[in-house]
Short mmCIF file of C-alpha atoms and ligand atoms in Angstrom, two decimals:
data_model
loop_
_atom_site.label_atom_id
_atom_site.label_comp_id
_atom_site.label_asym_id
_atom_site.label_seq_id
_atom_site.Cartn_x
_atom_site.Cartn_y
_atom_site.Cartn_z
CA MET A 227 42.48 -105.81 -143.21
CA THR A 228 42.85 -102.09 -142.54
CA ALA A 229 40.80 -100.33 -139.93
CA ALA A 230 39.53 -97.99 -142.61
CA THR A 231 37.06 -100.59 -143.95
CA GLU A 232 35.59 -101.57 -140.62
CA THR A 233 33.84 -98.55 -139.14
CA ARG A 234 30.18 -99.25 -138.67
CA VAL A 235 27.62 -96.49 -138.39
CA VAL A 236 24.48 -96.98 -136.38
CA ARG A 237 21.60 -94.68 -135.55
CA THR A 238 19.70 -96.55 -132.85
CA ARG A 239 20.36 -97.55 -129.26
CA ASP A 240 19.35 -101.13 -130.06
CA GLU A 241 22.04 -101.45 -132.71
CA VAL A 242 24.59 -100.14 -130.24
CA ARG A 243 23.57 -102.69 -127.63
CA HIS A 244 23.85 -105.53 -130.14
CA ALA A 245 27.22 -104.36 -131.41
CA VAL A 246 28.57 -104.01 -127.87
CA ARG A 247 27.24 -107.43 -126.93
CA ASP A 248 28.97 -108.94 -129.97
CA ALA A 249 32.24 -107.20 -129.09
CA ARG A 250 32.06 -108.55 -125.55
CA MET A 251 31.18 -112.06 -126.77
CA ALA A 252 34.34 -111.91 -128.85
CA GLY A 253 36.19 -111.24 -125.61
CA GLY A 254 36.75 -107.54 -126.12
CA THR A 255 36.63 -104.61 -123.77
CA VAL A 256 34.75 -101.53 -124.85
CA ALA A 257 35.78 -97.86 -124.91
CA LEU A 258 33.50 -94.94 -125.64
CA VAL A 259 34.50 -91.49 -126.90
CA PRO A 260 31.50 -89.14 -126.64
CA THR A 261 31.58 -86.12 -128.98
CA MET A 262 29.35 -83.54 -130.62
CA GLY A 263 31.10 -84.08 -133.95
CA TYR A 264 32.84 -81.60 -136.25
CA LEU A 265 35.89 -83.59 -135.35
CA HIS A 266 39.43 -82.26 -134.99
CA ALA A 267 42.75 -83.66 -133.83
CA GLY A 268 41.70 -83.27 -130.18
CA HIS A 269 38.82 -85.71 -130.67
CA LEU A 270 41.12 -88.08 -132.55
CA SER A 271 43.62 -88.07 -129.71
CA LEU A 272 40.82 -89.38 -127.49
CA VAL A 273 40.29 -92.19 -129.98
CA ASP A 274 43.99 -93.04 -129.82
CA ARG A 275 43.82 -93.14 -126.02
CA ALA A 276 40.69 -95.30 -126.17
CA ARG A 277 42.49 -97.70 -128.49
CA GLU A 278 45.25 -98.11 -125.91
CA LEU A 279 42.69 -98.93 -123.25
CA ALA A 280 40.19 -101.20 -124.97
CA ASP A 281 39.70 -103.62 -127.87
CA PHE A 282 36.54 -102.08 -129.28
CA VAL A 283 36.42 -98.33 -129.74
CA ALA A 284 33.09 -96.57 -130.16
CA MET A 285 32.42 -92.92 -130.77
CA SER A 286 29.15 -91.11 -130.34
CA ILE A 287 28.37 -88.03 -132.40
CA PHE A 288 25.41 -86.16 -131.02
CA VAL A 289 24.81 -82.43 -130.68
CA ASN A 290 22.91 -82.62 -127.39
CA PRO A 291 20.18 -79.95 -127.25
CA LEU A 292 19.79 -80.46 -123.49
CA GLN A 293 23.17 -78.85 -122.78
CA PHE A 294 22.52 -75.66 -124.77
CA ALA A 295 20.62 -72.72 -123.30
CA PRO A 296 18.06 -71.07 -125.61
CA THR A 297 20.47 -68.16 -126.04
CA GLU A 298 23.37 -70.40 -127.09
CA ASP A 299 24.64 -71.72 -130.43
CA LEU A 300 22.71 -74.98 -130.86
CA ALA A 301 21.28 -74.03 -134.23
CA ARG A 302 24.56 -72.89 -135.71
CA TYR A 303 26.80 -75.48 -134.05
CA PRO A 304 29.00 -76.80 -136.90
CA ARG A 305 28.09 -80.17 -138.36
CA ASP A 306 29.64 -82.27 -141.12
CA PHE A 307 28.84 -85.91 -140.69
CA ASP A 308 30.57 -87.16 -143.84
CA ARG A 309 33.81 -85.52 -142.88
CA ASP A 310 33.50 -86.80 -139.29
CA LEU A 311 32.95 -90.31 -140.53
CA GLU A 312 35.99 -90.15 -142.79
CA MET A 313 38.12 -88.95 -139.87
CA ALA A 314 36.75 -91.62 -137.51
CA ARG A 315 37.43 -94.29 -140.18
CA GLY A 316 40.93 -93.04 -140.71
CA ARG A 317 41.58 -93.41 -136.98
CA GLY A 318 40.18 -96.93 -136.76
CA VAL A 319 36.97 -96.26 -134.80
CA ASP A 320 34.97 -99.52 -134.76
CA LEU A 321 31.51 -98.04 -134.25
CA VAL A 322 30.03 -94.59 -134.75
CA PHE A 323 26.72 -93.94 -133.01
CA ALA A 324 24.99 -90.92 -134.54
CA PRO A 325 21.47 -90.78 -133.19
CA GLY A 326 18.81 -88.18 -133.93
CA VAL A 327 17.33 -86.14 -131.12
CA GLU A 328 14.19 -88.35 -131.18
CA GLU A 329 16.30 -91.46 -130.68
CA MET A 330 18.12 -90.01 -127.68
CA TYR A 331 15.08 -88.33 -126.13
CA PRO A 332 12.11 -90.44 -127.24
CA GLY A 333 10.08 -89.15 -124.32
CA GLY A 334 10.88 -85.53 -125.16
CA GLU A 335 12.28 -83.37 -122.40
CA PRO A 336 13.53 -85.79 -119.72
CA GLN A 337 11.56 -85.86 -116.49
CA VAL A 338 14.51 -87.42 -114.69
CA SER A 339 17.98 -86.06 -115.20
CA VAL A 340 21.38 -85.83 -113.56
CA VAL A 341 21.70 -82.53 -111.74
CA PRO A 342 25.09 -81.74 -110.23
CA ALA A 343 25.44 -79.99 -106.88
CA GLY A 344 28.42 -78.87 -104.86
CA THR A 345 31.73 -77.23 -105.46
CA LEU A 346 32.37 -78.84 -108.86
CA THR A 347 29.45 -77.07 -110.48
CA GLU A 348 29.20 -73.85 -108.42
CA ARG A 349 31.73 -71.79 -110.30
CA MET A 350 32.98 -71.07 -113.80
CA GLU A 351 31.03 -72.97 -116.47
CA GLY A 352 28.45 -74.10 -113.93
CA ALA A 353 27.77 -70.50 -112.90
CA ILE A 354 27.93 -68.93 -116.34
CA ARG A 355 25.93 -71.63 -118.15
CA PRO A 356 23.05 -72.58 -115.80
CA GLY A 357 21.69 -76.00 -116.72
CA HIS A 358 24.61 -76.82 -118.99
CA PHE A 359 26.10 -79.54 -116.83
CA ARG A 360 22.69 -81.05 -116.20
CA GLY A 361 22.48 -81.52 -119.97
CA VAL A 362 26.01 -82.90 -120.23
CA LEU A 363 25.73 -85.30 -117.30
CA THR A 364 22.33 -86.53 -118.38
CA VAL A 365 23.44 -87.34 -121.92
CA VAL A 366 26.69 -88.92 -120.70
CA ALA A 367 24.75 -91.05 -118.19
CA LYS A 368 22.46 -92.13 -121.01
CA LEU A 369 25.44 -92.98 -123.22
CA PHE A 370 26.95 -94.96 -120.36
CA GLY A 371 23.63 -96.80 -120.08
CA ILE A 372 23.46 -97.48 -123.80
CA PHE A 373 27.09 -98.57 -124.29
CA THR A 374 27.94 -99.89 -120.81
CA PRO A 375 31.57 -99.15 -121.75
CA ASP A 376 34.50 -100.36 -119.67
CA VAL A 377 36.15 -96.98 -120.13
CA ALA A 378 35.11 -93.60 -121.52
CA VAL A 379 37.60 -91.01 -122.69
CA PHE A 380 37.14 -87.26 -122.29
CA GLY A 381 39.37 -84.27 -122.93
CA GLN A 382 41.06 -82.07 -120.35
CA LYS A 383 40.01 -79.16 -122.58
CA ASP A 384 36.69 -79.28 -120.74
CA PHE A 385 38.28 -79.61 -117.32
CA GLN A 386 35.22 -78.92 -115.19
CA GLN A 387 33.11 -81.22 -117.34
CA ALA A 388 35.64 -84.05 -117.01
CA ALA A 389 35.81 -83.55 -113.23
CA LEU A 390 32.02 -83.73 -112.96
CA ILE A 391 31.78 -86.83 -115.16
CA ARG A 392 34.44 -88.52 -113.09
CA ARG A 393 32.51 -87.69 -109.91
CA MET A 394 29.22 -88.80 -111.46
CA ALA A 395 30.72 -92.20 -112.29
CA LEU A 396 31.97 -92.46 -108.71
CA ASP A 397 28.93 -91.05 -106.92
CA LEU A 398 26.40 -93.07 -108.95
CA ASP A 399 28.54 -96.21 -109.22
CA LEU A 400 28.19 -96.30 -112.97
CA GLY A 401 30.99 -98.83 -113.33
CA VAL A 402 32.75 -96.90 -116.08
CA ARG A 403 36.40 -95.92 -115.84
CA VAL A 404 36.68 -92.24 -116.79
CA GLU A 405 39.88 -91.35 -118.56
CA VAL A 406 40.95 -87.78 -119.28
CA ALA A 407 43.36 -87.05 -122.15
CA PRO A 408 45.53 -83.92 -122.56
CA ILE A 409 44.55 -80.82 -124.52
CA VAL A 410 45.52 -80.85 -128.21
CA ARG A 411 46.56 -77.42 -129.47
CA GLU A 412 47.10 -75.69 -132.78
CA PRO A 413 50.78 -74.97 -133.51
CA ASP A 414 50.40 -71.44 -132.14
CA GLY A 415 48.87 -72.65 -128.87
CA LEU A 416 45.14 -72.17 -129.43
CA ALA A 417 43.28 -75.13 -127.91
CA MET A 418 41.50 -77.03 -130.65
CA SER A 419 37.75 -76.66 -130.58
CA SER A 420 34.89 -77.23 -133.00
CA ARG A 421 33.88 -73.64 -132.25
CA ASN A 422 37.16 -72.25 -133.57
CA VAL A 423 35.56 -72.36 -137.00
CA TYR A 424 33.39 -69.39 -135.93
CA LEU A 425 36.43 -67.14 -135.55
CA SER A 426 37.25 -64.56 -138.20
CA PRO A 427 40.99 -64.27 -139.00
CA ASP A 428 41.12 -61.25 -136.73
CA GLU A 429 39.34 -63.02 -133.88
CA ARG A 430 41.50 -66.08 -134.39
CA GLU A 431 44.53 -63.92 -133.60
CA ARG A 432 42.89 -62.38 -130.51
CA ALA A 433 41.84 -65.82 -129.29
CA LEU A 434 45.49 -66.52 -128.53
CA ALA A 435 45.03 -64.36 -125.40
CA LEU A 436 43.71 -67.44 -123.59
CA SER A 437 46.57 -69.83 -124.25
CA ARG A 438 49.16 -67.02 -123.89
CA GLY A 439 47.72 -66.10 -120.51
CA LEU A 440 47.95 -69.74 -119.38
CA GLU A 441 51.51 -69.94 -120.68
CA HIS A 442 52.35 -66.82 -118.75
CA GLY A 443 50.77 -68.26 -115.61
CA ARG A 444 52.77 -71.44 -116.03
CA ALA A 445 56.00 -69.47 -116.50
CA LEU A 446 55.31 -67.40 -113.35
CA PHE A 447 54.67 -70.58 -111.38
CA ALA A 448 57.86 -72.16 -112.76
CA ALA A 449 59.74 -69.03 -111.67
CA GLY A 450 58.48 -69.50 -108.12
CA GLU A 451 55.23 -67.51 -107.95
CA ARG A 452 52.86 -69.24 -105.50
CA ASP A 453 50.37 -66.44 -104.79
CA ALA A 454 47.21 -67.57 -106.60
CA ASP A 455 45.91 -63.99 -106.83
CA ALA A 456 49.08 -63.03 -108.68
CA LEU A 457 48.47 -65.85 -111.14
CA ARG A 458 44.80 -64.83 -111.57
CA ALA A 459 45.94 -61.25 -112.18
CA ALA A 460 48.37 -62.45 -114.83
CA LEU A 461 45.59 -64.40 -116.58
CA ARG A 462 43.27 -61.38 -116.42
CA GLU A 463 45.95 -59.14 -117.81
CA ALA A 464 46.51 -61.45 -120.76
CA LEU A 465 42.76 -61.42 -121.45
CA ASP A 466 42.61 -57.65 -121.22
CA VAL A 467 42.91 -56.98 -124.95
CA PRO A 468 40.48 -55.28 -127.32
CA GLY A 469 37.92 -57.66 -128.77
CA VAL A 470 38.32 -60.15 -125.91
CA GLU A 471 35.83 -60.15 -123.09
CA ALA A 472 37.08 -62.16 -120.14
CA GLU A 473 34.51 -64.24 -118.25
CA TYR A 474 36.72 -65.84 -115.60
CA ALA A 475 40.36 -66.40 -114.78
CA GLU A 476 40.75 -68.87 -111.95
CA ALA A 477 43.35 -70.85 -110.07
CA ALA A 478 41.64 -73.84 -108.53
CA ASN A 479 42.05 -77.12 -106.70
CA PRO A 480 41.87 -79.78 -109.46
CA LEU A 481 39.61 -82.13 -107.43
CA THR A 482 37.14 -79.69 -105.88
CA LEU A 483 37.53 -76.77 -108.33
CA GLU A 484 37.49 -74.40 -105.40
CA PRO A 485 39.72 -71.32 -105.66
CA VAL A 486 43.09 -71.76 -103.95
CA ALA A 487 45.09 -69.17 -102.04
CA ALA A 488 48.45 -70.72 -102.79
CA ALA A 489 49.30 -72.49 -106.02
CA GLU A 490 51.07 -75.82 -105.97
CA PRO A 491 51.85 -78.54 -108.49
CA GLY A 492 48.47 -79.85 -109.67
CA THR A 493 46.67 -76.52 -109.27
CA VAL A 494 44.68 -75.81 -112.40
CA LEU A 495 44.44 -72.43 -114.13
CA LEU A 496 41.17 -71.98 -116.00
CA VAL A 497 40.06 -69.20 -118.33
CA ALA A 498 36.97 -68.37 -120.36
CA ALA A 499 36.40 -65.45 -122.68
CA ARG A 500 34.24 -64.25 -125.49
CA VAL A 501 35.97 -63.38 -128.69
CA GLY A 502 33.33 -61.70 -130.80
CA ARG A 503 30.30 -63.98 -130.59
CA THR A 504 32.42 -67.03 -129.81
CA ARG A 505 32.88 -68.35 -126.31
CA LEU A 506 36.22 -70.04 -125.71
CA ILE A 507 37.62 -71.91 -122.71
CA ASP A 508 41.06 -73.23 -121.90
CA ASN A 509 43.08 -74.45 -118.93
CA ALA A 510 46.46 -75.62 -117.76
CA VAL A 511 47.55 -77.79 -114.87
CA LEU A 512 50.64 -76.42 -113.09
CA SER A 513 53.60 -78.75 -112.71
P1 AMP B 291 32.92 -81.87 -127.98
O1 AMP B 291 32.69 -82.50 -129.30
O2 AMP B 291 33.41 -80.45 -128.05
O3 AMP B 291 31.77 -82.07 -127.03
O4 AMP B 291 34.13 -82.64 -127.32
C1 AMP B 291 34.12 -84.04 -127.21
C2 AMP B 291 35.28 -84.47 -126.36
O5 AMP B 291 36.49 -84.04 -126.95
C3 AMP B 291 35.25 -83.85 -124.95
O6 AMP B 291 35.65 -84.84 -124.00
C4 AMP B 291 36.24 -82.74 -125.05
O7 AMP B 291 36.83 -82.38 -123.82
C5 AMP B 291 37.25 -83.34 -126.00
N1 AMP B 291 38.04 -82.28 -126.63
C6 AMP B 291 37.59 -81.18 -127.25
N2 AMP B 291 38.60 -80.39 -127.68
C7 AMP B 291 39.74 -81.04 -127.31
C8 AMP B 291 41.14 -80.74 -127.45
N3 AMP B 291 41.58 -79.63 -128.03
N4 AMP B 291 42.03 -81.64 -126.95
C9 AMP B 291 41.60 -82.77 -126.33
N5 AMP B 291 40.30 -83.10 -126.19
C10 AMP B 291 39.38 -82.24 -126.65
#
């Protein structure tokens, strides 16, 4: 039997719990790949990693309103469920959970949520998008509660998010192994993102400033540059092009996300910029 015929789609938390219980009764371990849909090869690489780590691979597709500020792109966030399902099927996903907002938040706005504090959330995305990580961590904690997965796979693309989720699992003893998979890029270097669809051809070209800056930073490091300010300046310079509005260019400790003075192997370079109306982020770990 091919995987293509087996993908089951469910809309309720109860159906998930039953499906997961059945998978476990059959002796299987369970992996979860949380997404907001509009899938691309980056998401599918997480599915492949999940398949290596567990017997039963589930994907959630849910555009989580709680992680969008009122000024952000919730309403226009791209959605194409039929296409997503086809891609998930093609990659052998066992279960797709695609709940409505009512199903995920039956009580409306949550009165209890996961609010991060400390160095991991103070800077970068946490500073620029107040409340964003509260939304992310709360929905991920809920998904962990619904699926009780053995492992959950996230992308390095959202480095700060992955670091926070890893710490949440540790700090709250959620019993889920958090796995982080590498960034999948377009052939020209642009990090894949559902939001890339917003870019006009002109903006798509300008968007390369992010990955080019990171490449430049990597090359400087490889050539012996250890001064983190010099690396930050190189990132800034790459982002200093017309039509690109830099938000941050950082060199940080990968565990605490605090700025470093001296770069070393493992130091992470992180950038964010607006290209037209589209906000893009990218990062690279130095080696
Ligand atoms: P999203 O649907 O954007 O919320 O992303 C769902 C998951 O896919 C997150 O763990 C992301 O970090 C991950 N992801 C998004 N883009 C990429 C990419 N280009 N490469 C690898 N993982 C990605």
